[in-house]
Amino acid sequence: MDSALIWEMVIKSLVLILALLTGFAYLTYYERRGLARIQSRVGPNRAGPAGLLQPIADAVKLIFKEEFTPGQAYKVIFILAPIITVIPAILITATVPWGGTVTIGGREVMLGIADINIGVLYIMSVASIAVYGVVLAGWASNNKYAMMGGLRSTAQMISYELALGLSFVGVILLANSMRMTEIVEAQRGLWFAFLQPVGAVVFFFATLAELNRGPFDMPEAEQELSAGYNVEYSGMKFALFFMAEYTKMVSISAIIATLFWGGYRGPFIDTMPGLGPLYMFIKIFFILFMMIWVRASWPRIRYDRLMDLGWKILLPLSLSLVFINATGILLNQMWLIPLLSIGAGFLAIQAINLSLRRKENAR
Amino acid sequence: MTESDFATRLNDRFPEGVTADEREGYQGYIIAADKLIEFATALRDEFEFDYLSSVTGVDYPDEGKLEAVYHAYKTIGGAELVFKVQTDRENPEIPSLIDIYPGADFQEREAWDLLGIKFTGHPDLRRILLWEGFEGHPLRKDWQEAYYEADKKPFKSRWPKAEYTRAEAKNPYGANVKYPDKFDPEKWVPEGEDALYGSLAKYETTDKDGLKTDHLTVNLGPQHPSTHGVFRIAATLDGEKIMNLNPVMGYLHRNHEKIGERNTYLQNMPFTDRLDYLSSLSNNFGYAIAVEKLIGIEVPERAEYIRVIMAELTRVQNHLFAIGMFLNDIGAFFTPSLYAIEERELVLDVFEMVTGSRMMCNYLRFGGLARDLPDGSLQKIRDLVFDRLPRKTDEMDRFLSENEILRSRTVGQGYLSTEDAIKYSAAGPVLRASGVPYDIRRADPYSIYDRFKFDVAVRYNGDIYDRYYIRLDEIRESIKILQQAVEQIPEGEIQTGKPRYQMKVPKGESYGRVEGPKGELGFYLVSDGTGNPYRYHVRAPSFINLTAFGPMCKGLKVADVVAVLGSIDIVLGETDR
């Protein structure tokens, strides 16, 4: 390994982390403005032109806020918990390819940190670590709301990891690889979102649950648990939780784009590989808008209903999608996959509707 | 059955212990304390008065008596029955009606708290609005507040010879609070908390391996985003399941009724605005009716129409707000509530134009109104009720009612049966969503509601969804009334006689009730012939509807508690008074 390679890695990581951190800050601005538009309001528009300096003002405020630690809290874990949450959120993007290979100063540079052959597994395992932060924060705060928030998040994680993992399996089958770049290249002809539309939808909802975002924001649940697991956190510790959530939103959007929406691929990408990050940016932008839109429009699902949905509907559905993918590949009849999976999705919707029927004085 | 028939039947049934109240201006019956249980049982089972609306008390120190006043109704409609129980002022004991009418629970506690009437047989007779370190019972006539000046307003000039003393100087800080005997606030451990938690059922189980499971007691509030103010829910949980639940209120208590007794009749008009601050015009309406009953004046035609228009607009905007905030409670991130608030603002624009204020309207006067409709306001109301509001109500219905998450959160949850709704004296949308088509506008028409064609909104499932949906129904019915009223409104006077600051109010009592947006809003007034009410009691629907809150929540999840509370639609200004 020559020193240039190390420098390349360091610079790439630095650029990515900085991009993620600014991305996080401006995602909060994007979300607030987007929500405001949906709710017929204006949103933040005071700090700087069109409110563009609002994230900086927020950051300054959070940095100078008092750091309060509750008296009976388990101090070490209390401080460690936000860190455990935020680090996986940044690490998760390491395997996401941001473009093809470009030549900078006579050197071939791959746009992306690491292209390991188990990229998908890496994402799965790193993403799950974050829940420890949430649970430990809930436990260490010595607060009943926080405890309940933490417990909710474990239960939620267990029920959604399965659907999430099985959606990954579907993609792995279609791409015949676990390497992220190969998954992107496999979508050269048709994006997997069109080949496996229901899989894309299931994956989207499972990631919403993973992100603790509405309608699955049970661990926070402002209306029920005040703020859930982070109720005792203030100042920068709270900001870290906030940062973890929004950084993870960006990372997960990048993963969704890579797995289902053709990754960095777009028109003229083969002649101009430098366009890759731009295409990624556009796709992430739209996926983030979907997340904001969902948050603005839907009420929160109740905790036990969410488990029902995860175990009784999403798990069988994603299992059947894996089966459908395998069948289509085995018979070499790719057109079967979208057809059958839409059928399966339709059945799942019927099952949801059935569970909503009014039962006689149901409790 | 006519009035006299009823009196004869009652007399036959109770030859002793039940006498008609023959004091000047009073109505109803006086029951002997030892006959009360028997009388109430007979009233419920034989005379069909199945709904106990209000329980309160009046202090008569001159006669050495405390009097508990009850108002009962038939849920099939008709006028109220007032009955009273008199007891000795020194040792006031009255049997509790909680076994016959469980809806008396909170109201008896309130009467104990504020008047010191001991209801024997009440299982949980603790203070409800005041704290344990409070000395005395403030609604008694001999109780004086810390900065007491005089019994009645208007006060004498505070500096008659330009000698100015502040009330605070007479009651310096530290000496302005009285505590009960042997009470040290510094050393006080809230033993009331023990009583509160003790009133929640203990829950501890041991499974077959000897592993003990304990309950978790969680306080939702007083500082909590979904309690709509400073309201506290003490709940016992098993995991996320509610085992038992007790509402705790009084954090916003200001003894509205005592202040009301100090005020003149007219001064209470703006004060009623502060009860349920979302629907001030309805509050004005109820109070005006109570006082007008006492004085016996008629209201001109045009004024009646304007009153109805304003009351119905109040209902529309209150329900819009209730729906929006309810959606917020079940976790929709402000979008439905902001859409609802947008419509509400348009109604408030009308209020501002007509009354001069958006929330604290203070518009009605005894025998009329403060001022006539200004030019152009009727056209504005027309635009709203013929075009915008029906359209937007349908739009909200289309967006919200069939949403899967909303349905999964609300259908079949927070169930209140028809019998329980009547039993717990629930009122308004809560009662009607449980299948009791009881609306005072129809059951005991006041003002000019008998002229309009509208249906009483009723739904039969008694769950959160029905309590949500019935509000949309009621908005539609209100719009129907509004459309008729706006078309029929005549020209003419808006005030009987000259507007006056001080009314001559004859001796007596009266109970004025209206169908407020949150339920039956009643004002019980006793006049001793002076310029100030002798007793001024508010039957607050937000307060009494909470009686059914605990039973509704049993067995639900934590998340549903918030939804149930949102579906009851309380305003703490009225709950705590």
Short mmCIF file of N, CA, C and O in Angstrom, two decimals, chain B residues 398-463:
data_model
loop_
_atom_site.label_atom_id
_atom_site.label_comp_id
_atom_site.label_asym_id
_atom_site.label_seq_id
_atom_site.Cartn_x
_atom_site.Cartn_y
_atom_site.Cartn_z
N ARG B 398 -62.74 13.64 3.66
CA ARG B 398 -62.15 12.81 2.61
C ARG B 398 -60.70 12.46 2.94
O ARG B 398 -60.26 11.34 2.73
N PHE B 399 -59.99 13.43 3.47
CA PHE B 399 -58.57 13.20 3.74
C PHE B 399 -58.35 12.28 4.94
O PHE B 399 -57.43 11.48 4.96
N LEU B 400 -59.18 12.44 5.95
CA LEU B 400 -58.86 11.81 7.23
C LEU B 400 -59.63 10.53 7.51
O LEU B 400 -59.06 9.55 7.96
N SER B 401 -60.94 10.55 7.25
CA SER B 401 -61.78 9.52 7.85
C SER B 401 -61.46 8.11 7.40
O SER B 401 -61.70 7.16 8.12
N GLU B 402 -60.96 7.96 6.18
CA GLU B 402 -60.70 6.60 5.70
C GLU B 402 -59.23 6.23 5.81
O GLU B 402 -58.82 5.18 5.33
N ASN B 403 -58.45 7.07 6.43
CA ASN B 403 -57.03 6.76 6.56
C ASN B 403 -56.82 5.50 7.40
O ASN B 403 -57.39 5.37 8.48
N GLU B 404 -56.01 4.59 6.89
CA GLU B 404 -55.86 3.29 7.55
C GLU B 404 -55.27 3.44 8.94
O GLU B 404 -55.71 2.76 9.88
N ILE B 405 -54.29 4.31 9.08
CA ILE B 405 -53.66 4.42 10.39
C ILE B 405 -54.63 5.02 11.39
O ILE B 405 -54.78 4.55 12.51
N LEU B 406 -55.35 6.06 10.95
CA LEU B 406 -56.35 6.66 11.83
C LEU B 406 -57.36 5.61 12.26
O LEU B 406 -57.70 5.50 13.44
N ARG B 407 -57.82 4.82 11.31
CA ARG B 407 -58.82 3.80 11.66
C ARG B 407 -58.24 2.76 12.59
O ARG B 407 -58.89 2.34 13.55
N SER B 408 -57.01 2.35 12.31
CA SER B 408 -56.44 1.31 13.18
C SER B 408 -56.20 1.85 14.58
O SER B 408 -56.20 1.10 15.55
N ARG B 409 -55.99 3.15 14.70
CA ARG B 409 -55.78 3.72 16.03
C ARG B 409 -57.09 3.92 16.78
O ARG B 409 -57.10 3.98 18.01
N THR B 410 -58.20 4.11 16.04
CA THR B 410 -59.40 4.59 16.72
C THR B 410 -60.57 3.61 16.72
O THR B 410 -61.34 3.59 17.68
N VAL B 411 -60.70 2.80 15.68
CA VAL B 411 -61.90 1.96 15.61
C VAL B 411 -61.86 0.93 16.73
O VAL B 411 -60.88 0.20 16.89
N GLY B 412 -62.92 0.90 17.51
CA GLY B 412 -63.01 -0.09 18.58
C GLY B 412 -62.20 0.24 19.81
O GLY B 412 -62.20 -0.53 20.76
N GLN B 413 -61.51 1.35 19.81
CA GLN B 413 -60.68 1.69 20.97
C GLN B 413 -61.41 2.70 21.86
O GLN B 413 -62.21 3.48 21.38
N GLY B 414 -61.09 2.68 23.14
CA GLY B 414 -61.68 3.65 24.06
C GLY B 414 -63.18 3.56 24.11
O GLY B 414 -63.89 4.56 24.05
N TYR B 415 -63.68 2.35 24.26
CA TYR B 415 -65.11 2.11 24.14
C TYR B 415 -65.86 2.59 25.38
O TYR B 415 -65.46 2.32 26.51
N LEU B 416 -66.96 3.29 25.14
CA LEU B 416 -67.84 3.74 26.22
C LEU B 416 -69.25 3.31 25.83
O LEU B 416 -69.79 3.78 24.85
N SER B 417 -69.82 2.40 26.62
CA SER B 417 -71.14 1.89 26.25
C SER B 417 -72.21 2.94 26.53
O SER B 417 -71.99 3.90 27.27
N THR B 418 -73.38 2.72 25.93
CA THR B 418 -74.47 3.67 26.11
C THR B 418 -74.82 3.83 27.59
O THR B 418 -74.98 4.94 28.08
N GLU B 419 -74.92 2.70 28.29
CA GLU B 419 -75.29 2.75 29.71
C GLU B 419 -74.22 3.52 30.50
O GLU B 419 -74.55 4.36 31.33
N ASP B 420 -72.95 3.23 30.19
CA ASP B 420 -71.89 3.91 30.91
C ASP B 420 -71.89 5.40 30.62
O ASP B 420 -71.65 6.22 31.51
N ALA B 421 -72.16 5.76 29.38
CA ALA B 421 -72.14 7.18 29.03
C ALA B 421 -73.17 7.93 29.85
O ALA B 421 -72.91 9.02 30.36
N ILE B 422 -74.35 7.34 30.02
CA ILE B 422 -75.39 7.99 30.82
C ILE B 422 -74.99 7.97 32.29
O ILE B 422 -75.10 8.97 33.01
N LYS B 423 -74.49 6.82 32.71
CA LYS B 423 -74.12 6.63 34.11
C LYS B 423 -73.08 7.66 34.56
O LYS B 423 -73.18 8.23 35.63
N TYR B 424 -72.08 7.85 33.70
CA TYR B 424 -70.99 8.75 34.08
C TYR B 424 -71.29 10.22 33.74
O TYR B 424 -70.40 11.04 33.72
N SER B 425 -72.53 10.52 33.41
CA SER B 425 -72.95 11.90 33.10
C SER B 425 -72.10 12.52 32.01
O SER B 425 -71.80 13.70 32.05
N ALA B 426 -71.67 11.72 31.04
CA ALA B 426 -70.95 12.29 29.90
C ALA B 426 -71.91 13.18 29.13
O ALA B 426 -73.12 12.96 29.16
N ALA B 427 -71.37 14.21 28.49
CA ALA B 427 -72.26 15.14 27.79
C ALA B 427 -71.71 15.44 26.41
O ALA B 427 -70.54 15.17 26.12
N GLY B 428 -72.57 15.99 25.58
CA GLY B 428 -72.13 16.47 24.28
C GLY B 428 -71.71 15.34 23.36
O GLY B 428 -72.28 14.26 23.38
N PRO B 429 -70.69 15.58 22.54
CA PRO B 429 -70.27 14.58 21.55
C PRO B 429 -69.93 13.24 22.19
O PRO B 429 -70.15 12.19 21.57
N VAL B 430 -69.41 13.23 23.41
CA VAL B 430 -69.05 11.97 24.03
C VAL B 430 -70.30 11.13 24.28
O VAL B 430 -70.32 9.92 24.03
N LEU B 431 -71.35 11.78 24.75
CA LEU B 431 -72.62 11.07 25.00
C LEU B 431 -73.24 10.62 23.69
O LEU B 431 -73.67 9.49 23.55
N ARG B 432 -73.27 11.52 22.72
CA ARG B 432 -73.94 11.20 21.47
C ARG B 432 -73.20 10.16 20.65
O ARG B 432 -73.81 9.39 19.93
N ALA B 433 -71.88 10.11 20.77
CA ALA B 433 -71.14 9.08 20.05
C ALA B 433 -71.36 7.71 20.66
O ALA B 433 -71.04 6.70 20.05
N SER B 434 -71.92 7.67 21.88
CA SER B 434 -72.22 6.38 22.50
C SER B 434 -73.66 5.98 22.25
O SER B 434 -74.16 5.08 22.92
N GLY B 435 -74.33 6.65 21.36
CA GLY B 435 -75.66 6.22 20.97
C GLY B 435 -76.80 6.83 21.74
O GLY B 435 -77.90 6.31 21.72
N VAL B 436 -76.56 7.94 22.43
CA VAL B 436 -77.67 8.63 23.11
C VAL B 436 -77.95 9.92 22.34
O VAL B 436 -77.14 10.84 22.39
N PRO B 437 -79.06 9.98 21.64
CA PRO B 437 -79.31 11.18 20.84
C PRO B 437 -79.81 12.33 21.70
O PRO B 437 -80.94 12.79 21.56
N TYR B 438 -78.99 12.77 22.63
CA TYR B 438 -79.42 13.80 23.56
C TYR B 438 -78.71 15.09 23.25
O TYR B 438 -77.50 15.21 23.40
N ASP B 439 -79.47 16.04 22.75
CA ASP B 439 -78.92 17.34 22.41
C ASP B 439 -79.88 18.36 23.00
O ASP B 439 -81.09 18.34 22.69
N ILE B 440 -79.39 19.25 23.84
CA ILE B 440 -80.29 20.16 24.55
C ILE B 440 -81.04 21.04 23.56
O ILE B 440 -82.18 21.43 23.81
N ARG B 441 -80.42 21.30 22.41
CA ARG B 441 -81.11 22.13 21.42
C ARG B 441 -82.41 21.48 20.99
O ARG B 441 -83.34 22.13 20.53
N ARG B 442 -82.50 20.14 21.10
CA ARG B 442 -83.72 19.42 20.76
C ARG B 442 -84.46 18.95 22.01
O ARG B 442 -85.67 18.98 22.07
N ALA B 443 -83.69 18.49 23.01
CA ALA B 443 -84.32 17.85 24.16
C ALA B 443 -85.05 18.86 25.04
O ALA B 443 -86.07 18.54 25.64
N ASP B 444 -84.52 20.06 25.13
CA ASP B 444 -85.11 21.07 25.99
C ASP B 444 -84.81 22.41 25.33
O ASP B 444 -83.96 23.15 25.80
N PRO B 445 -85.50 22.70 24.20
CA PRO B 445 -85.04 23.80 23.34
C PRO B 445 -84.98 25.13 24.06
O PRO B 445 -85.87 25.47 24.83
N TYR B 446 -83.93 25.86 23.83
CA TYR B 446 -83.79 27.19 24.37
C TYR B 446 -83.65 28.14 23.20
O TYR B 446 -83.50 27.71 22.06
N SER B 447 -83.67 29.44 23.49
CA SER B 447 -83.56 30.45 22.44
C SER B 447 -84.53 30.11 21.30
O SER B 447 -85.69 29.82 21.57
N ILE B 448 -84.06 30.09 20.05
CA ILE B 448 -85.00 29.85 18.96
C ILE B 448 -84.63 28.58 18.21
O ILE B 448 -84.89 28.43 17.03
N TYR B 449 -84.02 27.61 18.89
CA TYR B 449 -83.57 26.41 18.18
C TYR B 449 -84.73 25.56 17.69
O TYR B 449 -84.54 24.72 16.82
N ASP B 450 -85.95 25.77 18.25
CA ASP B 450 -87.07 24.96 17.78
C ASP B 450 -87.50 25.34 16.37
O ASP B 450 -88.30 24.67 15.76
N ARG B 451 -86.97 26.45 15.85
CA ARG B 451 -87.39 26.87 14.51
C ARG B 451 -86.58 26.24 13.40
O ARG B 451 -86.98 26.28 12.24
N PHE B 452 -85.43 25.72 13.71
CA PHE B 452 -84.54 25.29 12.64
C PHE B 452 -84.67 23.80 12.39
O PHE B 452 -84.93 23.02 13.29
N LYS B 453 -84.45 23.46 11.13
CA LYS B 453 -84.44 22.04 10.77
C LYS B 453 -83.01 21.55 10.86
O LYS B 453 -82.14 22.01 10.14
N PHE B 454 -82.77 20.64 11.75
CA PHE B 454 -81.45 19.99 11.79
C PHE B 454 -81.61 18.66 12.50
O PHE B 454 -82.60 18.42 13.18
N ASP B 455 -80.65 17.78 12.31
CA ASP B 455 -80.70 16.48 12.95
C ASP B 455 -79.74 16.47 14.12
O ASP B 455 -78.72 17.15 14.11
N VAL B 456 -80.10 15.70 15.12
CA VAL B 456 -79.17 15.50 16.22
C VAL B 456 -78.17 14.43 15.77
O VAL B 456 -78.55 13.32 15.44
N ALA B 457 -76.90 14.82 15.71
CA ALA B 457 -75.90 13.86 15.27
C ALA B 457 -75.78 12.77 16.33
O ALA B 457 -75.66 13.06 17.52
N VAL B 458 -75.84 11.53 15.88
CA VAL B 458 -75.65 10.44 16.84
C VAL B 458 -74.95 9.29 16.15
O VAL B 458 -75.15 9.04 14.96
N ARG B 459 -74.07 8.64 16.89
CA ARG B 459 -73.36 7.45 16.38
C ARG B 459 -73.38 6.41 17.47
O ARG B 459 -73.52 6.74 18.63
N TYR B 460 -73.24 5.16 17.08
CA TYR B 460 -73.61 4.10 18.02
C TYR B 460 -72.48 3.23 18.52
O TYR B 460 -72.70 2.35 19.31
N ASN B 461 -71.27 3.45 18.06
CA ASN B 461 -70.23 2.51 18.45
C ASN B 461 -69.49 2.92 19.71
O ASN B 461 -68.84 2.10 20.34
N GLY B 462 -69.56 4.18 20.07
CA GLY B 462 -68.96 4.60 21.33
C GLY B 462 -67.46 4.50 21.40
O GLY B 462 -66.89 4.47 22.48
N ASP B 463 -66.79 4.44 20.26
CA ASP B 463 -65.33 4.36 20.30
C ASP B 463 -64.71 5.69 19.88
O ASP B 463 -65.43 6.66 19.61
#
